[in-house]
Short mmCIF file of C-alpha atoms in Angstrom, two decimals:
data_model
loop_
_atom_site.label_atom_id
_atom_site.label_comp_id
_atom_site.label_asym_id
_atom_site.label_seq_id
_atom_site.Cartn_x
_atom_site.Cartn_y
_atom_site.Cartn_z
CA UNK A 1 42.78 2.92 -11.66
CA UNK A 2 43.26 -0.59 -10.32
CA UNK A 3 41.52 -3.44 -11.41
CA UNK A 4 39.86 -3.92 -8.24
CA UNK A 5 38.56 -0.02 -8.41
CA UNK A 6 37.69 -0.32 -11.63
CA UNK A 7 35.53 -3.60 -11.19
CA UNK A 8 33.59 -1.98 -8.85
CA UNK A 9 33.34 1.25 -10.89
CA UNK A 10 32.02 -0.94 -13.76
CA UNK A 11 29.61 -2.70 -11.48
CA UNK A 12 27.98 0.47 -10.29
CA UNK A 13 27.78 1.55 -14.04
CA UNK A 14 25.65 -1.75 -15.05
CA UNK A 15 23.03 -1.51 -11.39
CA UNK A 16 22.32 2.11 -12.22
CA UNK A 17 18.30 2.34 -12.14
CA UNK A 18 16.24 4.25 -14.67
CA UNK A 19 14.90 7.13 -14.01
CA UNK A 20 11.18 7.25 -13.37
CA UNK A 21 8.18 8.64 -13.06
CA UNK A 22 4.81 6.75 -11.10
CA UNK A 23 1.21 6.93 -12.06
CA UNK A 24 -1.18 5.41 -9.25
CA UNK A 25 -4.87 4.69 -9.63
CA UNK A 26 -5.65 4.25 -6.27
CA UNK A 27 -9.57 3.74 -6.59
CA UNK A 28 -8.10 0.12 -8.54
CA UNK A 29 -5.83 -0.39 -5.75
CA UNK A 30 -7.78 0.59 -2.77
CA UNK A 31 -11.42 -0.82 -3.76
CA UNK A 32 -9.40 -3.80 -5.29
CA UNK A 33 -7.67 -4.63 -2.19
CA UNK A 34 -10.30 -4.61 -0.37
CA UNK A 35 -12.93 -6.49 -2.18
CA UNK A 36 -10.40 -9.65 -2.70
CA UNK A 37 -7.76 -9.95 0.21
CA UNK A 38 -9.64 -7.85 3.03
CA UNK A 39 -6.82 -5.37 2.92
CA UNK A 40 -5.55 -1.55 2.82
CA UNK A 41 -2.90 -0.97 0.11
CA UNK A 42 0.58 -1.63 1.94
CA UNK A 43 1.93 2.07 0.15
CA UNK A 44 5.49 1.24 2.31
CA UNK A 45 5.99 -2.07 0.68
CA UNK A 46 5.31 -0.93 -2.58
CA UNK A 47 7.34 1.96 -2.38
CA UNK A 48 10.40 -0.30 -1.36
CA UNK A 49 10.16 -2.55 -4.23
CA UNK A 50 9.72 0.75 -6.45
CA UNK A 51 13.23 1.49 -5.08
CA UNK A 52 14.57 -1.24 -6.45
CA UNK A 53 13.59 -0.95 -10.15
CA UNK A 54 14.25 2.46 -10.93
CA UNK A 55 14.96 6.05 -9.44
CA UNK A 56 11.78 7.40 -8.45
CA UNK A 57 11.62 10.98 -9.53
CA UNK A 58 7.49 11.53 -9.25
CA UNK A 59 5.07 9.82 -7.83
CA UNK A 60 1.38 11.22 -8.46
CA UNK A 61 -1.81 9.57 -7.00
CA UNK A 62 -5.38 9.92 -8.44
CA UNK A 63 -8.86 9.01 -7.21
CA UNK A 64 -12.40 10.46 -6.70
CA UNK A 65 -11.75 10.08 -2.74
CA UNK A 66 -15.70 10.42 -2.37
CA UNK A 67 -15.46 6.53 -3.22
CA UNK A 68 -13.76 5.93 0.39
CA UNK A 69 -15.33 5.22 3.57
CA UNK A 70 -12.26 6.98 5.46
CA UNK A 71 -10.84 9.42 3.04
CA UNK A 72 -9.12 11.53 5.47
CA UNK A 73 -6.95 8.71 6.78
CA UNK A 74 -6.26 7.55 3.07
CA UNK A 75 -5.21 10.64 2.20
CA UNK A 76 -3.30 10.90 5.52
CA UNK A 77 -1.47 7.39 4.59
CA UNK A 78 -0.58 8.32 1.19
CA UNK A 79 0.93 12.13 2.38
CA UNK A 80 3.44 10.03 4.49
CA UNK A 81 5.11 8.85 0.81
CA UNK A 82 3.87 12.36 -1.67
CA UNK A 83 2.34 15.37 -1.54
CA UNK A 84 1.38 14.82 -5.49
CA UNK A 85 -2.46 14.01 -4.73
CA UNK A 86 -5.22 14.76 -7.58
CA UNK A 87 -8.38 14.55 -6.02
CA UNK A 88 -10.58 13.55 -9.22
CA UNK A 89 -13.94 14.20 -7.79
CA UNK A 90 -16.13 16.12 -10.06
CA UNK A 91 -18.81 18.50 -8.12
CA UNK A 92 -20.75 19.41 -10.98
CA UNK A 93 -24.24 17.27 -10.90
CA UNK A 94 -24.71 17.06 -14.24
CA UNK A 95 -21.30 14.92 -14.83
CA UNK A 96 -21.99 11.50 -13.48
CA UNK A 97 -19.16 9.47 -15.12
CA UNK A 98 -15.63 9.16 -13.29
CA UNK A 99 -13.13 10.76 -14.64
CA UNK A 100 -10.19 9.29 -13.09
CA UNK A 101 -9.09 7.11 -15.81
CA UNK A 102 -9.10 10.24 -18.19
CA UNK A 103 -6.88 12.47 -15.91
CA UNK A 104 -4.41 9.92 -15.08
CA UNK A 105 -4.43 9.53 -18.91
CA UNK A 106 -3.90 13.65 -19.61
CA UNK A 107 -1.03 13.55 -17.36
CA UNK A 108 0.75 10.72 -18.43
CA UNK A 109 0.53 12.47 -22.02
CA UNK A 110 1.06 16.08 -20.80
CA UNK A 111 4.59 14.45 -18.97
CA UNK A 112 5.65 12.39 -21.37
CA UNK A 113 6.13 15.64 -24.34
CA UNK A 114 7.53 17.04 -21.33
CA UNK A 115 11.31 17.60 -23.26
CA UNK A 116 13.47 15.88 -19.21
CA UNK A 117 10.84 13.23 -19.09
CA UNK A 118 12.21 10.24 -17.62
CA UNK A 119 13.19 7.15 -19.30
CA UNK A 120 11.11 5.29 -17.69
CA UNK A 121 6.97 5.53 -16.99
CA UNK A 122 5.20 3.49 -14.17
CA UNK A 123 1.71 2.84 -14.39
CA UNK A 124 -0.50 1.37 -11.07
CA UNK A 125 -3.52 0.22 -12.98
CA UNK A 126 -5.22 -2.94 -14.15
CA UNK A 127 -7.56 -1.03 -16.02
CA UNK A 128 -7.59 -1.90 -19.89
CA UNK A 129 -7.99 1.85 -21.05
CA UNK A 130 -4.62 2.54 -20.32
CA UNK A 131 -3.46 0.03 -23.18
CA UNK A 132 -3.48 2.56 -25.83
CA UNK A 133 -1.12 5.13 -23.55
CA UNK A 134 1.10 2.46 -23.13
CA UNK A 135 1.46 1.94 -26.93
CA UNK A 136 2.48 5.33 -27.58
CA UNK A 137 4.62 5.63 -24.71
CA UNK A 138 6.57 2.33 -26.04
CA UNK A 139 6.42 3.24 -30.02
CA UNK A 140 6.27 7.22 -30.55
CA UNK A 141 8.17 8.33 -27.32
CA UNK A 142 10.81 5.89 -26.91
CA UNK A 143 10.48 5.04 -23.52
CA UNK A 144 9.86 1.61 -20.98
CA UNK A 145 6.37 1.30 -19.44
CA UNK A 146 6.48 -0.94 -16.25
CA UNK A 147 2.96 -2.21 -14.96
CA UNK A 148 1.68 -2.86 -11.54
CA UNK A 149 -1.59 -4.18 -10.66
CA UNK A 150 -3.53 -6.46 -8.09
CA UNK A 151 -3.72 -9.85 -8.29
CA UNK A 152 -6.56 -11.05 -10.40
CA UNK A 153 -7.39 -7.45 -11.71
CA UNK A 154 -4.80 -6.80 -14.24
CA UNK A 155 -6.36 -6.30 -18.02
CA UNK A 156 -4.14 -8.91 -20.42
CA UNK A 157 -3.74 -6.16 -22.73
CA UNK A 158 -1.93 -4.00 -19.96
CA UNK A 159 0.21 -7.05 -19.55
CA UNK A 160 1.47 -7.74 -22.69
CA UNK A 161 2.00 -4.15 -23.90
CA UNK A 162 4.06 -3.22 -20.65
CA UNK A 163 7.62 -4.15 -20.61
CA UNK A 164 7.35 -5.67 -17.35
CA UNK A 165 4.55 -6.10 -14.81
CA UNK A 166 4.49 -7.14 -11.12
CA UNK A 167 1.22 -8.08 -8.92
CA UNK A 168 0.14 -6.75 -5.75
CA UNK A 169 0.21 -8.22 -2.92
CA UNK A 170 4.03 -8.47 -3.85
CA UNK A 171 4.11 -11.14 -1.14
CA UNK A 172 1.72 -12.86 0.92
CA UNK A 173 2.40 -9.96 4.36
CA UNK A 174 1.40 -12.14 6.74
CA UNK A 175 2.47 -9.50 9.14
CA UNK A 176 -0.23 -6.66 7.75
CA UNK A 177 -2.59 -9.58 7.70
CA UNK A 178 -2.03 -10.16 11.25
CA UNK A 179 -2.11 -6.25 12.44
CA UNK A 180 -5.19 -5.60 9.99
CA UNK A 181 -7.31 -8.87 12.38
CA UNK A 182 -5.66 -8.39 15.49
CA UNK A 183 -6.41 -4.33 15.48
CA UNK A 184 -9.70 -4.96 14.72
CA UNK A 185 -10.43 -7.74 16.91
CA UNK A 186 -9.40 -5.73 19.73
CA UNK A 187 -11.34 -2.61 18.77
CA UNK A 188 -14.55 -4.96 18.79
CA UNK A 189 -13.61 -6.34 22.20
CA UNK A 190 -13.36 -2.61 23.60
CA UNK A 191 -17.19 -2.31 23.05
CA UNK A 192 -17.97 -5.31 25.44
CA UNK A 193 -16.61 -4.17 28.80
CA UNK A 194 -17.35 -8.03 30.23
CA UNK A 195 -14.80 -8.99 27.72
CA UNK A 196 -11.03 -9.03 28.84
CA UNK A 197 -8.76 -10.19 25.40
CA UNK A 198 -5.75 -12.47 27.33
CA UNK A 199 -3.10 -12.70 24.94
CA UNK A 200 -3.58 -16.50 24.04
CA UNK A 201 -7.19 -16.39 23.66
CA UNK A 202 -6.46 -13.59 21.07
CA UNK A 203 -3.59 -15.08 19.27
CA UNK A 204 -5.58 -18.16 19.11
CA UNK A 205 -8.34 -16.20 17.77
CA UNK A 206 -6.68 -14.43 14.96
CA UNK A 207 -4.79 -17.99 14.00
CA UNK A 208 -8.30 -19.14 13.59
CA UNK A 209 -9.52 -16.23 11.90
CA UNK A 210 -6.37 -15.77 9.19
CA UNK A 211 -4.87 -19.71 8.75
CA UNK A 212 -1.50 -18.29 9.76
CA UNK A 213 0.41 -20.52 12.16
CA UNK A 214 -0.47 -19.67 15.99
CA UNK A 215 3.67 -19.05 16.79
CA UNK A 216 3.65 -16.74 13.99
CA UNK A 217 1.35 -14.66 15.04
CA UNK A 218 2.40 -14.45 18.63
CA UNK A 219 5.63 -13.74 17.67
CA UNK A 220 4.10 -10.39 15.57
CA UNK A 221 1.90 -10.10 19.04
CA UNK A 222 5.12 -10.29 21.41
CA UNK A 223 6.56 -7.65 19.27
CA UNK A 224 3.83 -5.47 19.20
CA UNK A 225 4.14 -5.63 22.90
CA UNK A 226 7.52 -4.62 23.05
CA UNK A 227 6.91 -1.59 20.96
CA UNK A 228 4.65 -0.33 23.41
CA UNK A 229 1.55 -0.75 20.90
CA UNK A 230 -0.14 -3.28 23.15
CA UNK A 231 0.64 -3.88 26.85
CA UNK A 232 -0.70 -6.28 29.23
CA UNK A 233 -2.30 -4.71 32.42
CA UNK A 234 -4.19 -6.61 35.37
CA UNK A 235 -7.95 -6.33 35.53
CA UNK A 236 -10.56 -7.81 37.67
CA UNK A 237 -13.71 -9.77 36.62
CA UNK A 238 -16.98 -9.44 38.13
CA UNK A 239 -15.73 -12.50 40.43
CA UNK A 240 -12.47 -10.27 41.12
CA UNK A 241 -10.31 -12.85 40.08
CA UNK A 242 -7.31 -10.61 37.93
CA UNK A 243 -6.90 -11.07 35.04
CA UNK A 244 -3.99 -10.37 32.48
CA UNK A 245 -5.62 -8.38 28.95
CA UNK A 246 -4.57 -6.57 26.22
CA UNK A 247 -4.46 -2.70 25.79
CA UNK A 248 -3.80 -0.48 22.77
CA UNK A 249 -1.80 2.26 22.62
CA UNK A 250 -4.74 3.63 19.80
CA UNK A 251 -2.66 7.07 19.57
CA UNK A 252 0.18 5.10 19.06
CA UNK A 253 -0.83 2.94 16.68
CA UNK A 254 -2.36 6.54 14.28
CA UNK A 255 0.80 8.23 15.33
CA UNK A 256 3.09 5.65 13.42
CA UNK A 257 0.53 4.75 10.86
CA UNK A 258 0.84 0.80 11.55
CA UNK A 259 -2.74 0.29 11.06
#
């Protein structure tokens, strides 16, 4: 083998991810997400970073999906990434208390005496109770506990028991920020048939409602446009003076799950 070849073979060696295997409370993600940055959990961007930090053998989400105000398209978002979904819902009246923190915390223990567990366990939680869990993982099965949480809503115990631990949003998107305001500003404006959104009055209203510069978010606007998401048709007012306004593609916009 040449030195060259063999460099390269070496290199390849060392950037070899750890197997893994993903826990995800989504009721802390979700509710947390929302409450705090006015946002739906960006699963794609998450799922990216995922990629780069280990091989991603499992992924398993819980929640009690009662909880959310559109479970159907939650459930529809998160289908696009697994088909590992555990409902956690409990119909029986007489159980009040949610048990979702106790059957992420079954399977993490029922997978990890599993004898081809993965090297490597994944945890989506800011949720103290999971401390323990991580303990044993670390000292009585031998293997690396990665965190992630969002911002603000991480327990310090999770923290410092995890080998490593990355907040959510991993970035400020202002992109999602923009499509999450724009798609709803133009949803409102639907219901008032006087109202015709141009494309600068909206741009200008989304700058104002989000902070984020006004060419930035025409730029995401433009683009938008060019993906046939929005387009721009001629109407005419009451004084029938046309006028240039925006028009969602709504079937669109569900089929590719951009908002």
């Amino acid at each position: 083998m040449s030195k060259h070849k063999e460099f390269f073979s070496m290199f390849r060696r060392r950037k070899k991810l750890p197997d893994a295997v993903a826990f995800v409370d989504y009721e802390h993600w979700y509710i947390s997400m929302e409450k705090l940055y006015n946002q739906k959990p960006d699963i794609q961007a998450w799922f990216d970073d995922l990629k780069k930090k280990c091989n991603i053998k499992e992924v398993v989400f819980f929640a009690n999906f009662t909880k959310f105000r559109d479970k159907e398209t939650e459930i529809k978002r998160i289908r696009n990434f697994t088909n590992k979904i555990i409902d956690t819902f409990n119909p029986d009246s007489h159980y009040k208390k949610d048990f979702t923190d106790f059957i992420i915390l079954d399977n993490i223990y029922q997978k990890a005496f599993q004898k081809d567990s993965p090297k490597l366990f994944i945890i989506f939680s800011g949720d103290g109770h999971f401390s323990s869990a991580l303990a044993f993982l670390k000292n009585f099965c031998n293997k690396q506990v990665g965190i992630y949480g969002v911002s603000g809503c991480i327990s310090k115990n999770l923290i410092n028991n995890s080998d490593w631990c990355e907040e959510v949003p991993l970035k400020i998107d202002e992109t999602a920020i923009v499509y999450n305001h724009l798609f709803t500003y133009l949803k409102e404006c639907e219901k008032d048939v006087t109202y015709f959104p141009t494309f600068m009055r909206t741009a200008e209203e989304i700058n104002k409602q989000t902070g984020i510069q006004l060419e930035k978010v025409t730029n995401i606007m433009s683009d938008l446009i060019k993906e046939k998401y929005i387009s721009q048709v001629m109407e005419r007012t009451k004084r029938a003076r046309p006028i240039k306004t925006l028009k969602t593609d709504w079937k669109l916009v569900s089929r590719h799950n951009i908002w």
